[in-house]
Amino acid sequence: MSRMHNPPHPGEVLREWLPEDMTVTQAAKALQISRVMLSKVLNARAGVTASMALRLAAWLGTSPELWLGMQTQFDLWQAEQQPAPAIQPLERRAA
């Protein structure tokens, strides 16, 4: 499976899904979360959790896996941009 180069944070994608005339407060109310929490996700300062993925899926008619997959791709790409530690592979013993 190939990964996207510099994938967007799920909050960036969510911003595109929201109607232009909907406020963060209205969206947060619909999702039954705080406005602060939704704002953090929308501004890529917090990740999409399993609970948030379930809420987004129910609200937007998507799957929770869509949102968790986006978060995983984003997290992996970000981690790959950091210096990699020198980890020695585990040597397996013959059985």
Coordinates of C-alpha atoms in Angstrom, one line a residue:
M1 CA 0.0 0.0 0.0
S2 CA 1.5 3.3 -1.0
R3 CA 1.1 6.2 1.3
M4 CA 0.3 9.8 0.4
H5 CA 3.1 12.3 0.5
N6 CA 2.4 14.8 3.2
P7 CA -1.2 13.8 3.8
P8 CA -3.6 16.4 5.2
H9 CA -4.7 16.4 8.8
P10 CA -8.2 15.0 9.1
G11 CA -9.3 18.4 10.5
E12 CA -8.4 20.1 7.2
V13 CA -10.5 17.6 5.4
L14 CA -13.4 18.1 7.8
R15 CA -13.3 21.8 7.2
E16 CA -14.0 21.1 3.6
W17 CA -17.0 19.0 4.5
L18 CA -18.7 21.6 6.7
P19 CA -21.2 23.9 5.1
E20 CA -19.9 27.5 4.7
D21 CA -22.6 29.0 6.8
M22 CA -22.1 26.5 9.7
T23 CA -20.2 27.8 12.7
V24 CA -17.8 25.7 14.8
T25 CA -20.3 26.1 17.7
Q26 CA -23.1 24.6 15.6
A27 CA -21.0 21.7 14.3
A28 CA -19.8 21.0 17.9
K29 CA -23.3 20.9 19.1
A30 CA -24.3 18.5 16.4
L31 CA -21.4 16.2 17.3
Q32 CA -22.1 16.6 21.0
I33 CA -18.6 17.8 21.8
S34 CA -17.1 21.1 23.0
R35 CA -16.5 23.9 20.6
V36 CA -12.9 24.0 21.9
M37 CA -12.3 20.3 21.1
L38 CA -13.7 20.7 17.6
S39 CA -11.7 23.8 17.0
K40 CA -8.5 21.9 18.0
V41 CA -9.3 19.2 15.5
L42 CA -10.2 21.6 12.7
N43 CA -6.9 23.5 13.3
A44 CA -4.8 20.3 13.5
R45 CA -3.9 20.8 17.1
A46 CA -5.7 17.6 18.1
G47 CA -6.1 14.3 16.4
V48 CA -9.2 12.3 15.5
T49 CA -9.8 9.7 18.2
A50 CA -11.9 6.6 17.8
S51 CA -14.8 8.3 19.6
M52 CA -14.5 11.3 17.3
A53 CA -14.3 9.1 14.3
L54 CA -17.6 7.4 15.3
R55 CA -19.3 10.8 15.8
L56 CA -18.0 12.1 12.4
A57 CA -19.1 8.9 10.7
A58 CA -22.6 9.1 12.1
W59 CA -23.0 12.8 11.3
L60 CA -21.5 12.8 7.8
G61 CA -22.5 9.4 6.6
T62 CA -19.0 8.0 6.3
S63 CA -17.2 5.2 8.0
P64 CA -15.1 5.7 11.2
E65 CA -12.3 3.9 9.4
L66 CA -12.1 6.8 6.9
W67 CA -11.3 9.3 9.7
L68 CA -9.0 7.0 11.6
G69 CA -7.2 6.1 8.4
M70 CA -6.6 9.7 7.6
Q71 CA -5.3 10.3 11.2
T72 CA -3.0 7.3 10.9
Q73 CA -1.6 8.4 7.5
F74 CA -1.0 11.9 8.9
D75 CA 0.7 10.6 12.1
L76 CA 2.9 8.1 10.2
W77 CA 4.1 10.7 7.7
Q78 CA 4.8 13.2 10.5
A79 CA 6.8 10.5 12.5
E80 CA 8.8 9.6 9.3
Q81 CA 9.9 13.2 9.1
Q82 CA 11.8 12.9 12.4
P83 CA 15.3 11.4 12.7
A84 CA 15.0 7.6 12.9
P85 CA 16.5 5.9 15.9
A86 CA 19.1 3.1 15.2
I87 CA 17.1 0.1 16.2
Q88 CA 18.6 -3.4 15.8
P89 CA 16.2 -6.0 14.3
L90 CA 15.2 -8.8 16.7
E91 CA 17.1 -11.9 16.0
R92 CA 14.8 -14.9 15.9
R93 CA 16.1 -18.2 17.2
A94 CA 15.6 -21.4 15.3
A95 CA 12.9 -23.5 16.9

